[in-house]
Coordinates of C-alpha atoms in Angstrom, one line a residue:
Chain Z
M736 CA 106.0 96.4 95.3
A737 CA 108.4 97.3 98.0
V738 CA 110.0 99.9 100.1
Y739 CA 112.9 98.4 101.9
T740 CA 114.9 101.2 103.3
D741 CA 114.1 104.1 105.6
I742 CA 116.0 107.2 104.6
A743 CA 116.9 109.8 107.2
D744 CA 115.9 113.3 106.2
T745 CA 119.4 114.6 106.9
A746 CA 120.8 111.9 104.6
L747 CA 118.3 112.9 101.9
E748 CA 119.2 116.6 102.3
H749 CA 122.9 115.7 101.9
F750 CA 122.2 113.5 98.8
L751 CA 120.2 116.3 97.2
E752 CA 123.0 118.7 97.5
G753 CA 124.6 116.8 94.7
Y754 CA 121.8 117.7 92.3
P755 CA 120.6 121.0 90.9
L756 CA 117.1 120.3 92.1
G757 CA 116.7 122.6 95.1
R758 CA 115.3 121.4 98.4
A759 CA 113.0 118.6 99.1
L760 CA 109.4 119.6 99.6
S761 CA 107.8 116.1 99.9
F762 CA 109.2 112.6 100.1
K763 CA 107.1 109.4 100.2
G764 CA 108.0 105.8 99.7
I765 CA 105.9 104.3 96.9
A766 CA 104.8 100.7 96.2
E767 CA 106.5 100.3 92.9
G768 CA 109.3 98.0 91.7
V769 CA 110.0 94.7 93.2
E770 CA 113.8 94.8 93.4
N771 CA 114.4 98.4 94.5
S772 CA 113.1 101.0 97.0
N773 CA 111.3 103.8 95.3
Y774 CA 110.3 107.2 96.6
L775 CA 108.3 110.0 95.2
L776 CA 110.4 113.1 95.6
E777 CA 109.1 116.6 95.1
T778 CA 111.7 119.4 95.1
E779 CA 111.6 123.0 94.3
R780 CA 112.3 122.0 90.6
G781 CA 109.5 119.4 90.2
R782 CA 108.6 115.8 90.8
F783 CA 111.0 112.9 90.6
I784 CA 111.4 109.2 91.5
L785 CA 114.3 108.5 93.8
T786 CA 115.4 104.8 93.4
L787 CA 117.7 103.0 95.9
Y788 CA 119.1 99.9 94.3
E789 CA 118.8 97.0 96.7
R790 CA 119.5 93.4 95.9
R791 CA 119.7 91.4 92.6
V792 CA 120.4 94.5 90.4
R793 CA 124.2 94.5 90.2
A794 CA 125.8 97.9 90.8
A795 CA 128.1 97.3 87.8
D796 CA 125.1 97.1 85.5
L797 CA 123.4 100.3 86.7
P798 CA 125.3 102.7 84.3
Y799 CA 124.0 100.5 81.4
F800 CA 120.4 100.7 82.6
L801 CA 120.5 104.5 83.2
A802 CA 122.3 105.1 79.9
L803 CA 119.6 103.1 78.1
M804 CA 116.8 105.1 79.7
E805 CA 118.5 108.3 78.7
W806 CA 119.0 107.0 75.2
L807 CA 115.4 106.0 74.8
A808 CA 114.1 109.4 76.1
R809 CA 116.4 111.1 73.5
Q810 CA 114.9 109.0 70.8
G811 CA 111.5 110.3 71.8
F812 CA 110.4 107.0 73.5
P813 CA 108.4 107.9 76.7
S814 CA 110.9 106.7 79.3
A815 CA 111.7 108.3 82.6
R816 CA 115.3 109.5 82.5
P817 CA 118.0 109.9 85.1
V818 CA 118.8 113.4 86.4
A819 CA 122.5 114.2 86.2
R820 CA 124.3 115.1 89.4
R821 CA 126.2 118.4 89.5
D822 CA 129.3 116.3 88.7
G823 CA 127.6 114.8 85.6
A824 CA 127.2 111.4 87.1
A825 CA 123.8 109.6 86.9
L826 CA 124.4 107.5 89.9
G827 CA 125.0 108.6 93.5
E828 CA 125.0 106.9 96.9
L829 CA 122.3 107.1 99.6
A830 CA 121.9 105.0 102.8
G831 CA 124.9 102.9 101.7
R832 CA 123.3 102.0 98.4
P833 CA 123.6 103.1 94.8
A834 CA 120.9 105.6 94.2
A835 CA 119.5 107.6 91.2
I836 CA 116.9 110.4 90.7
I837 CA 114.7 109.7 87.7
T838 CA 112.2 112.1 86.1
F839 CA 108.5 111.4 87.0
L840 CA 106.7 109.6 84.2
P841 CA 102.9 110.1 84.4
G842 CA 100.5 107.4 83.4
L843 CA 98.4 104.6 84.8
A844 CA 99.3 100.9 84.9
A845 CA 96.4 98.7 83.7
T846 CA 95.3 96.0 86.2
R847 CA 93.0 94.4 83.7
P848 CA 94.1 95.7 80.3
T849 CA 91.4 96.3 77.7
L850 CA 91.9 95.1 74.2
P851 CA 92.9 98.6 73.0
Q852 CA 95.4 98.7 75.8
Q853 CA 96.8 95.2 74.8
R854 CA 97.3 96.6 71.3
A855 CA 99.0 99.7 72.7
A856 CA 101.2 97.6 75.0
G857 CA 102.4 95.6 71.9
E858 CA 103.0 98.8 70.0
G859 CA 105.0 100.3 72.9
L860 CA 107.2 97.2 73.1
A861 CA 108.0 97.4 69.3
W862 CA 108.6 101.1 69.7
L863 CA 111.1 100.4 72.5
H864 CA 112.9 97.8 70.3
L865 CA 113.2 100.3 67.4
A866 CA 114.2 103.2 69.6
A867 CA 117.0 101.1 71.1
E868 CA 118.3 99.9 67.8
S869 CA 121.4 102.0 67.7
F870 CA 122.1 102.0 71.4
P871 CA 125.8 101.5 71.6
E872 CA 126.2 99.7 74.9
R873 CA 126.0 95.9 75.2
R874 CA 124.8 93.7 78.1
A875 CA 124.5 90.0 77.9
N876 CA 121.2 88.6 79.2
D877 CA 122.2 86.9 82.4
L878 CA 118.7 85.5 82.7
G879 CA 118.6 84.3 79.1
Q880 CA 118.1 80.8 77.9
S881 CA 121.7 79.7 78.5
S882 CA 121.4 80.5 82.2
W883 CA 118.3 78.4 82.9
A884 CA 119.9 75.0 83.5
A885 CA 122.1 76.4 86.2
L886 CA 119.2 78.4 87.7
A887 CA 117.1 75.2 87.8
A888 CA 119.8 72.9 89.2
P889 CA 119.2 73.7 92.9
L890 CA 115.4 74.0 92.5
A891 CA 114.2 70.5 91.6
G892 CA 113.4 69.7 95.2
A893 CA 111.6 73.1 95.7
A894 CA 109.5 72.4 92.5
D895 CA 108.4 69.0 93.8
L896 CA 107.5 70.6 97.2
L897 CA 105.3 73.0 95.3
E898 CA 103.6 70.3 93.3
P899 CA 104.7 66.6 93.1
G900 CA 106.2 65.7 89.7
L901 CA 107.0 69.4 88.9
G902 CA 110.8 68.9 89.2
R903 CA 110.8 66.2 86.5
A904 CA 108.5 68.2 84.2
M905 CA 110.8 71.2 84.7
A906 CA 113.9 69.2 83.7
N907 CA 112.1 67.9 80.6
D908 CA 111.1 71.5 79.7
L909 CA 114.7 72.6 80.1
A910 CA 116.0 69.9 77.7
V911 CA 113.2 70.4 75.1
I912 CA 113.7 74.2 75.1
A913 CA 117.5 74.0 74.9
A914 CA 117.4 71.6 72.0
A915 CA 114.9 73.7 70.0
W916 CA 115.9 77.2 71.0
P917 CA 116.3 79.4 67.9
R918 CA 119.7 81.0 67.5
A919 CA 119.4 83.2 64.5
L920 CA 116.5 85.5 65.3
P921 CA 116.9 89.3 65.0
R922 CA 118.6 90.6 68.2
G923 CA 118.6 93.9 70.0
V924 CA 117.9 95.5 73.4
I925 CA 115.0 93.8 75.1
H926 CA 113.1 95.1 78.2
A927 CA 112.8 91.6 79.5
D928 CA 110.1 92.5 82.1
W929 CA 107.3 93.9 80.0
F930 CA 104.6 93.2 82.6
P931 CA 101.4 95.3 83.1
D932 CA 102.8 97.0 86.2
N933 CA 105.8 98.4 84.1
V934 CA 103.7 99.9 81.3
F935 CA 101.7 103.1 81.7
F936 CA 98.7 104.3 79.7
R937 CA 96.8 107.5 79.4
G938 CA 93.4 106.1 78.6
A939 CA 94.0 103.5 76.0
A940 CA 97.1 105.1 74.7
F941 CA 100.6 103.9 75.5
A942 CA 102.2 106.5 77.9
G943 CA 105.5 105.0 78.7
A944 CA 107.4 102.2 80.4
I945 CA 109.5 101.9 83.6
D946 CA 111.8 99.4 85.3
F947 CA 114.5 98.7 82.7
Y948 CA 116.6 96.8 85.3
F949 CA 116.4 93.5 83.4
A950 CA 117.1 95.1 79.9
A951 CA 119.8 93.2 77.9
D952 CA 120.7 92.0 74.5
D953 CA 118.6 89.1 73.3
A954 CA 116.2 88.0 70.5
L955 CA 113.6 90.7 70.1
A956 CA 110.8 88.2 69.7
Y957 CA 111.7 86.6 73.0
D958 CA 110.6 90.0 74.6
L959 CA 107.2 89.5 73.0
G960 CA 107.1 86.0 74.4
V961 CA 107.7 87.4 77.9
A962 CA 104.9 89.9 77.2
L963 CA 102.5 87.3 76.0
N964 CA 102.8 85.4 79.3
A965 CA 102.3 88.6 81.2
W966 CA 99.4 90.1 79.3
A967 CA 97.5 87.4 77.5
F968 CA 96.3 85.5 80.6
T969 CA 93.4 86.6 82.8
A970 CA 93.9 87.1 86.5
E971 CA 92.5 83.6 86.9
G972 CA 95.2 82.2 84.6
R973 CA 93.0 81.5 81.6
Y974 CA 94.6 82.2 78.2
D975 CA 92.9 85.1 76.4
S976 CA 93.5 84.6 72.6
A977 CA 91.9 87.9 71.7
A978 CA 94.3 89.7 74.1
A979 CA 97.2 87.8 72.6
A980 CA 96.1 88.7 69.0
E981 CA 95.9 92.4 69.9
L982 CA 99.2 92.4 71.7
V983 CA 100.9 90.8 68.6
A984 CA 99.0 93.0 66.2
G985 CA 100.0 96.1 68.1
Y986 CA 103.7 95.0 68.0
E987 CA 103.5 94.3 64.3
S988 CA 102.0 97.7 63.6
R989 CA 105.4 99.1 64.4
R990 CA 107.7 96.2 63.8
P991 CA 106.4 93.3 61.7
L992 CA 107.7 89.8 62.7
S993 CA 109.6 87.7 60.3
A994 CA 108.2 84.3 59.4
E995 CA 110.9 82.7 61.6
E996 CA 110.1 84.9 64.6
R997 CA 106.4 84.1 64.3
R998 CA 107.1 80.4 64.0
A999 CA 109.4 80.6 67.1
L1000 CA 106.9 82.6 69.3
P1001 CA 105.3 79.6 71.0
L1002 CA 108.7 78.2 72.0
L1003 CA 110.0 81.6 73.0
A1004 CA 106.9 82.1 75.2
R1005 CA 107.4 78.7 76.7
G1006 CA 111.0 79.6 77.5
A1007 CA 109.9 82.9 79.0
A1008 CA 107.4 81.0 81.2
L1009 CA 110.2 78.8 82.4
R1010 CA 112.5 81.8 83.1
F1011 CA 109.9 83.5 85.3
F1012 CA 108.9 80.2 87.0
L1013 CA 112.5 79.6 87.9
T1014 CA 113.2 83.0 89.4
R1015 CA 109.9 83.1 91.3
L1016 CA 110.6 79.6 92.6
A1017 CA 114.0 80.8 93.8
D1018 CA 112.5 83.9 95.4
W1019 CA 109.8 81.8 97.0
G1020 CA 112.5 79.6 98.6
A1021 CA 114.5 82.6 99.8
R1022 CA 111.6 84.8 101.1
R1023 CA 112.5 86.7 104.2
E1024 CA 110.5 87.1 107.4
G1025 CA 109.5 90.7 107.9
A1026 CA 110.1 91.8 104.4
L1027 CA 107.6 94.3 103.0
V1028 CA 107.4 92.4 99.7
R1029 CA 105.3 89.4 98.9
P1030 CA 107.1 87.0 96.6
K1031 CA 105.1 86.3 93.4
D1032 CA 103.5 83.0 93.3
P1033 CA 105.6 80.5 91.3
L1034 CA 102.5 78.4 90.6
E1035 CA 101.1 81.1 88.3
Y1036 CA 104.0 80.5 86.0
A1037 CA 104.0 76.7 86.5
A1038 CA 100.5 76.9 85.0
R1039 CA 101.7 79.0 82.1
L1040 CA 104.5 76.5 81.5
S1041 CA 102.0 73.6 81.4
F1042 CA 99.9 75.6 79.0
H1043 CA 102.8 76.0 76.6
R1044 CA 104.0 72.4 77.1
S1045 CA 100.7 71.2 75.6
G1046 CA 101.0 73.6 72.7
G1047 CA 98.3 76.0 73.8
L1048 CA 99.7 79.1 72.2
K1049 CA 98.4 79.5 68.6
L1050 CA 98.8 82.9 66.9
Chain U
M1430 CA 103.4 102.1 106.4
A1431 CA 101.2 100.0 104.4
V1432 CA 99.4 99.4 101.2
Y1433 CA 96.9 96.7 101.6
T1434 CA 94.5 96.7 98.7
D1435 CA 95.1 96.5 95.0
I1436 CA 92.7 98.8 93.1
A1437 CA 91.6 97.9 89.6
D1438 CA 92.0 100.8 87.2
T1439 CA 88.4 100.4 86.1
A1440 CA 87.2 100.7 89.7
L1441 CA 89.3 103.8 90.2
E1442 CA 87.9 105.3 87.0
H1443 CA 84.4 104.6 88.2
F1444 CA 85.2 106.0 91.7
L1445 CA 86.6 109.2 90.2
E1446 CA 83.4 109.8 88.2
G1447 CA 81.9 110.8 91.6
Y1448 CA 84.3 113.7 91.9
P1449 CA 84.9 116.9 89.8
L1450 CA 88.5 116.1 89.5
G1451 CA 88.8 114.9 85.9
R1452 CA 90.6 111.8 84.9
A1453 CA 93.4 110.0 86.7
L1454 CA 96.9 110.7 85.2
S1455 CA 98.9 108.8 87.8
F1456 CA 98.2 106.5 90.7
K1457 CA 100.7 105.0 93.1
G1458 CA 100.4 103.2 96.4
I1459 CA 102.4 105.0 99.1
A1460 CA 104.0 103.8 102.3
E1461 CA 102.1 106.1 104.6
G1462 CA 99.6 105.5 107.4
V1463 CA 99.6 102.2 109.3
E1464 CA 95.9 101.6 109.5
N1465 CA 94.8 102.5 105.9
S1466 CA 95.8 102.1 102.3
N1467 CA 97.0 105.3 100.8
Y1468 CA 97.7 106.2 97.2
L1469 CA 99.1 109.3 95.5
L1470 CA 96.6 110.2 92.9
E1471 CA 97.2 112.8 90.2
T1472 CA 94.3 113.9 88.1
E1473 CA 93.7 116.6 85.6
R1474 CA 92.9 118.9 88.5
G1475 CA 96.0 118.3 90.7
R1476 CA 97.5 116.0 93.2
F1477 CA 95.6 114.2 96.0
I1478 CA 95.8 111.4 98.4
L1479 CA 93.3 108.7 98.1
T1480 CA 92.7 106.8 101.3
L1481 CA 91.0 103.4 101.7
Y1482 CA 89.9 102.8 105.2
E1483 CA 90.9 99.3 106.2
R1484 CA 90.7 97.8 109.7
R1485 CA 90.5 99.5 113.2
V1486 CA 89.1 102.8 111.9
R1487 CA 85.4 102.4 112.4
A1488 CA 83.3 103.5 109.4
A1489 CA 80.9 105.3 111.8
D1490 CA 83.8 107.6 113.0
L1491 CA 85.0 108.6 109.5
P1492 CA 82.6 111.6 109.1
Y1493 CA 84.0 113.0 112.4
F1494 CA 87.6 112.7 111.2
L1495 CA 86.9 114.2 107.8
A1496 CA 84.8 117.0 109.3
L1497 CA 87.7 117.8 111.7
M1498 CA 90.2 118.0 108.9
E1499 CA 87.9 120.3 107.0
W1500 CA 87.3 122.4 110.1
L1501 CA 91.1 122.7 110.9
A1502 CA 91.9 123.8 107.3
R1503 CA 89.2 126.4 107.5
Q1504 CA 90.7 127.8 110.7
G1505 CA 94.0 128.2 108.8
F1506 CA 95.7 125.2 110.3
P1507 CA 97.7 123.3 107.7
S1508 CA 95.7 120.1 107.4
A1509 CA 94.9 118.2 104.3
R1510 CA 91.2 118.4 103.7
P1511 CA 88.7 116.0 102.1
V1512 CA 87.5 116.8 98.5
A1513 CA 83.7 116.8 98.3
R1514 CA 82.1 114.4 95.9
R1515 CA 79.7 115.8 93.3
D1516 CA 76.8 114.9 95.7
G1517 CA 78.5 116.8 98.5
A1518 CA 79.6 113.8 100.5
A1519 CA 83.2 113.5 101.8
L1520 CA 83.1 109.8 101.8
G1521 CA 82.7 107.3 99.0
E1522 CA 83.3 103.6 98.5
L1523 CA 86.0 101.8 96.5
A1524 CA 87.1 98.2 96.5
G1525 CA 84.4 97.5 99.0
R1526 CA 85.8 99.9 101.6
P1527 CA 85.0 103.4 102.7
A1528 CA 87.3 105.8 100.7
A1529 CA 88.0 109.5 100.6
I1530 CA 90.1 111.8 98.5
I1531 CA 92.2 114.3 100.5
T1532 CA 94.2 117.3 99.2
F1533 CA 97.9 116.7 99.0
L1534 CA 99.8 118.3 101.9
P1535 CA 103.5 119.0 101.0
G1536 CA 106.2 118.8 103.6
L1537 CA 108.7 116.3 104.9
A1538 CA 108.5 114.2 108.0
A1539 CA 111.6 114.3 110.2
T1540 CA 113.2 111.0 110.9
R1541 CA 115.6 112.6 113.4
P1542 CA 114.1 115.9 114.4
T1543 CA 116.4 118.7 115.1
L1544 CA 115.9 120.9 118.2
P1545 CA 114.2 123.7 116.0
Q1546 CA 111.9 121.0 114.6
Q1547 CA 111.1 119.7 118.1
R1548 CA 110.0 123.3 119.0
A1549 CA 108.0 123.6 115.8
A1550 CA 106.3 120.2 116.5
G1551 CA 105.2 121.4 119.9
E1552 CA 104.0 124.7 118.4
G1553 CA 102.1 122.8 115.8
L1554 CA 100.3 120.6 118.4
A1555 CA 99.2 123.7 120.4
W1556 CA 98.1 125.3 117.2
L1557 CA 95.9 122.2 116.5
H1558 CA 94.4 122.4 120.0
L1559 CA 93.5 126.0 119.6
A1560 CA 92.2 125.7 116.0
A1561 CA 89.9 122.8 117.1
E1562 CA 88.6 124.7 120.1
S1563 CA 85.2 125.5 118.7
F1564 CA 84.8 122.3 116.6
P1565 CA 81.2 121.3 117.3
E1566 CA 81.4 117.5 116.9
R1567 CA 82.3 115.2 119.8
R1568 CA 84.0 111.9 119.9
A1569 CA 84.9 110.0 123.1
N1570 CA 88.4 108.7 123.1
D1571 CA 88.0 105.0 122.8
L1572 CA 91.7 104.5 123.5
G1573 CA 91.7 106.8 126.5
Q1574 CA 92.6 106.0 130.0
S1575 CA 89.3 104.3 130.9
S1576 CA 89.8 101.8 128.1
W1577 CA 93.2 100.5 129.1
A1578 CA 92.2 97.9 131.7
A1579 CA 90.0 96.1 129.2
L1580 CA 92.7 96.4 126.6
A1581 CA 95.3 94.9 128.9
A1582 CA 93.1 92.1 130.3
P1583 CA 93.8 89.5 127.5
L1584 CA 97.5 90.6 127.0
A1585 CA 99.2 89.6 130.3
G1586 CA 100.4 86.4 128.8
A1587 CA 101.7 88.1 125.7
A1588 CA 103.5 90.6 127.9
D1589 CA 105.3 87.9 129.8
L1590 CA 106.2 86.1 126.6
L1591 CA 107.8 89.4 125.4
E1592 CA 109.7 89.8 128.7
P1593 CA 109.3 87.7 131.9
G1594 CA 107.6 89.8 134.6
L1595 CA 106.2 92.4 132.2
G1596 CA 102.6 91.2 132.7
R1597 CA 102.8 92.0 136.4
A1598 CA 104.5 95.3 135.9
M1599 CA 101.8 96.3 133.4
A1600 CA 99.1 95.4 135.8
N1601 CA 100.8 97.6 138.5
D1602 CA 101.1 100.5 136.0
L1603 CA 97.5 100.2 135.2
A1604 CA 96.4 100.5 138.8
V1605 CA 98.8 103.3 139.7
I1606 CA 97.8 105.3 136.6
A1607 CA 94.1 104.8 137.2
A1608 CA 94.4 105.9 140.8
A1609 CA 96.3 109.1 140.1
W1610 CA 94.8 110.0 136.7
P1611 CA 93.8 113.7 136.6
R1612 CA 90.2 114.3 135.8
A1613 CA 89.9 118.1 135.8
L1614 CA 92.5 119.2 133.2
P1615 CA 91.4 121.4 130.2
R1616 CA 89.9 119.2 127.5
G1617 CA 89.4 119.5 123.8
V1618 CA 90.1 117.8 120.5
I1619 CA 93.4 115.9 120.7
H1620 CA 95.3 114.4 117.7
A1621 CA 96.3 111.4 119.8
D1622 CA 98.9 110.2 117.4
W1623 CA 101.4 113.1 117.2
F1624 CA 104.3 111.1 116.0
P1625 CA 107.1 112.3 113.8
D1626 CA 105.7 110.5 110.7
N1627 CA 102.5 112.4 111.1
V1628 CA 104.0 115.9 111.2
F1629 CA 105.5 117.6 108.2
F1630 CA 108.1 120.4 108.1
R1631 CA 109.5 122.7 105.5
G1632 CA 113.0 123.0 106.7
A1633 CA 112.6 123.7 110.4
A1634 CA 109.1 125.2 110.1
F1635 CA 106.0 123.3 110.9
A1636 CA 104.2 122.6 107.6
G1637 CA 101.2 120.5 108.7
A1638 CA 99.9 117.3 110.2
I1639 CA 98.2 114.2 108.8
D1640 CA 96.5 111.1 110.0
F1641 CA 93.7 112.4 112.3
Y1642 CA 92.2 108.9 112.6
F1643 CA 92.7 108.7 116.4
A1644 CA 91.5 112.2 117.1
A1645 CA 89.0 112.5 120.0
D1646 CA 88.0 114.5 123.0
D1647 CA 90.5 114.2 125.9
A1648 CA 92.8 116.2 128.1
L1649 CA 94.9 118.5 125.9
A1650 CA 98.0 117.9 128.0
Y1651 CA 97.6 114.1 127.4
D1652 CA 98.3 114.8 123.7
L1653 CA 101.6 116.5 124.7
G1654 CA 102.3 113.4 126.8
V1655 CA 101.8 111.2 123.7
A1656 CA 104.1 113.6 121.8
L1657 CA 106.8 113.5 124.5
N1658 CA 107.1 109.7 124.1
A1659 CA 107.1 110.0 120.4
W1660 CA 109.6 112.8 120.0
A1661 CA 111.8 113.1 123.0
F1662 CA 113.6 109.7 122.8
T1663 CA 116.4 108.9 120.4
A1664 CA 116.1 106.0 117.9
E1665 CA 118.1 104.0 120.4
G1666 CA 115.5 104.7 123.1
R1667 CA 117.5 107.2 125.1
Y1668 CA 115.6 110.1 126.7
D1669 CA 116.6 113.4 125.2
S1670 CA 115.8 116.1 127.8
A1671 CA 116.8 118.9 125.4
A1672 CA 114.3 117.7 122.8
A1673 CA 111.6 117.4 125.5
A1674 CA 112.3 121.0 126.6
E1675 CA 112.0 122.3 123.1
L1676 CA 108.9 120.4 122.4
V1677 CA 107.2 121.7 125.5
A1678 CA 108.5 125.2 125.0
G1679 CA 107.2 125.2 121.5
Y1680 CA 103.8 124.1 122.7
E1681 CA 103.8 126.8 125.4
S1682 CA 104.7 129.5 122.9
R1683 CA 101.1 129.0 121.6
R1684 CA 99.3 127.6 124.6
P1685 CA 100.9 127.9 128.0
L1686 CA 100.3 125.0 130.3
S1687 CA 98.5 125.5 133.6
A1688 CA 100.4 124.5 136.8
E1689 CA 98.1 121.4 137.0
E1690 CA 98.8 120.4 133.5
R1691 CA 102.6 120.8 133.9
R1692 CA 102.4 118.8 137.2
A1693 CA 100.4 116.1 135.5
L1694 CA 102.7 115.7 132.5
P1695 CA 104.9 112.9 133.8
L1696 CA 101.8 110.8 134.7
L1697 CA 100.1 111.7 131.4
A1698 CA 103.2 110.6 129.5
R1699 CA 103.3 107.4 131.5
G1700 CA 99.7 106.7 130.6
A1701 CA 100.4 107.5 127.0
A1702 CA 103.3 105.0 127.0
L1703 CA 101.0 102.4 128.4
R1704 CA 98.4 103.1 125.8
F1705 CA 100.9 102.6 122.9
F1706 CA 102.5 99.6 124.5
L1707 CA 99.1 97.9 124.8
T1708 CA 98.0 98.5 121.2
R1709 CA 101.4 97.5 119.9
L1710 CA 101.4 94.4 122.0
A1711 CA 97.9 93.5 120.7
D1712 CA 99.0 94.2 117.0
W1713 CA 102.1 92.1 117.6
G1714 CA 100.0 89.2 118.8
A1715 CA 97.7 89.5 115.8
R1716 CA 100.2 90.1 113.1
R1717 CA 99.3 88.5 109.8
E1718 CA 101.4 86.3 107.5
G1719 CA 102.0 88.0 104.2
A1720 CA 100.9 91.5 105.3
L1721 CA 102.8 94.4 103.9
V1722 CA 103.0 96.0 107.2
R1723 CA 105.5 95.5 110.0
P1724 CA 103.9 95.7 113.4
K1725 CA 105.8 98.2 115.6
D1726 CA 107.9 96.8 118.2
P1727 CA 106.1 96.8 121.6
L1728 CA 109.4 96.6 123.4
E1729 CA 110.2 100.2 122.4
Y1730 CA 107.2 101.3 124.5
A1731 CA 107.9 98.8 127.3
A1732 CA 111.1 100.7 127.7
R1733 CA 109.3 104.1 127.7
L1734 CA 107.0 102.7 130.3
S1735 CA 109.9 101.5 132.5
F1736 CA 111.5 105.0 132.1
H1737 CA 108.3 106.7 133.4
R1738 CA 107.8 104.1 136.1
S1739 CA 111.1 105.2 137.6
G1740 CA 110.1 108.9 137.4
G1741 CA 112.5 109.7 134.5
L1742 CA 110.6 112.6 133.0
K1743 CA 111.5 115.9 134.6
L1744 CA 110.5 119.1 132.9

């Protein structure tokens, strides 16, 4: 959760002149999205989210993300969608940063998902995979398996600082995962960040997803591996096999896994745990004084990694 | 701006059962209010602000603040008002803290107020003073002039750390202000925090005020002194006499100052600068690692204080 940038009202007014949305009636920074600044914007035409793209998200990738959201919404998937500027563009500039206005997606994130919500979260992920099937644009996953060795290289020392011996365990994980990584699973657009704060519900029903700023082409079942780490552990870090079963069952209610995908799932989840451990460790090392964002604890994902290393995930 | 507390969706659901507002449709932490956690809450009945009262605001004072907001709204003043619980109470408990649901007040804060907005801000403050005239409840201003010596006592060292010699200058300010402080000015309910982020506009028109959590009984013109420090200096700290003139003229368009009030205004503004300098200095010393709030810079108000010390304010 983060709001990084103060926006002058005059700058906002000028930015809004590029949109057919009328004047601003209300504008509040919201604690949503780790990488960007988000604001709830109410205009004479309704409610919207204004997003300023800060670090990490590369400006060159933004048209892909916005086009994907638009595509998904057109396929009937409940995604917020970018509002087009008067000149047709989805992207503008505000406070020196790329900026977009997105429709407001109602729904509540689940801080402690119930079993029906787990099922709905799995179902929503499969729905996303199917809805994006014919999306014509391509984006390589720059945080996919082939990137992890380079990501890990400068972090061995930091890992050992966090917990003695963790650097060596991490190097071993990297090698084991690289050797066994499946190359022939069904691929498509993955969300790549299917965490509870990015999934909205209305009651127990799936109501939509946000934050597509890691979406890319990769193995679809890898996305389910990411989700298993994010959903099937309690706040205390204990594996919840009932939650995992519901998540997978919900997924398969829309898109059944092949035998290969199911067999690969423990390894995919182990790789996903390594990926989030690595980026959290990097963020932890680079945390800034005075920032309004708390880096997420890398130890949470070190524990997931250790769980998978010992073959904990049985589905 | 701050969001301190994560609220579990189950806790929110349970809290909402106490209100006739239906179910939650959307819930987002917002970056508003320095002392409390604020969330934008959308339910089946509309949009609201949910406030969790964190530190500094004393629970015993909350009924006063909420009654004042309700009173002001009934007098036609554009204030958000508390929503009554099914049992009639304005205050509930959530996540172990006192909590209230307040109506949503549309409007935009001005980051760089225009002259017409300065005038409207002054007019709004006078309107507040008049609307609260017959408010029956009393609250002594625990951050009023008589409290400043005790507030300053432990901070001389911190002041000198901030800027050598500042501790002595502060002690001198305290003595000068105490000796000359006017005791017979018209009193009433003051907002006591009339800063640009607490005042909403629609275009150049005053649209309402929020954050009444410092409101108390004190000299009305002191409130204008607080506002002069908050509004009549540029972001770079330069005094803007045109802005000050508009602010005061707007105030007087609704409530003309007496000759005594006008004469006292430079001293009242000097006292107000000291008050905000002292609390910012205390917050600065007590800032917490990992908090999502940036303490406001005490040097900004050290500069205001120095401005008033040299008799800069001429109206």
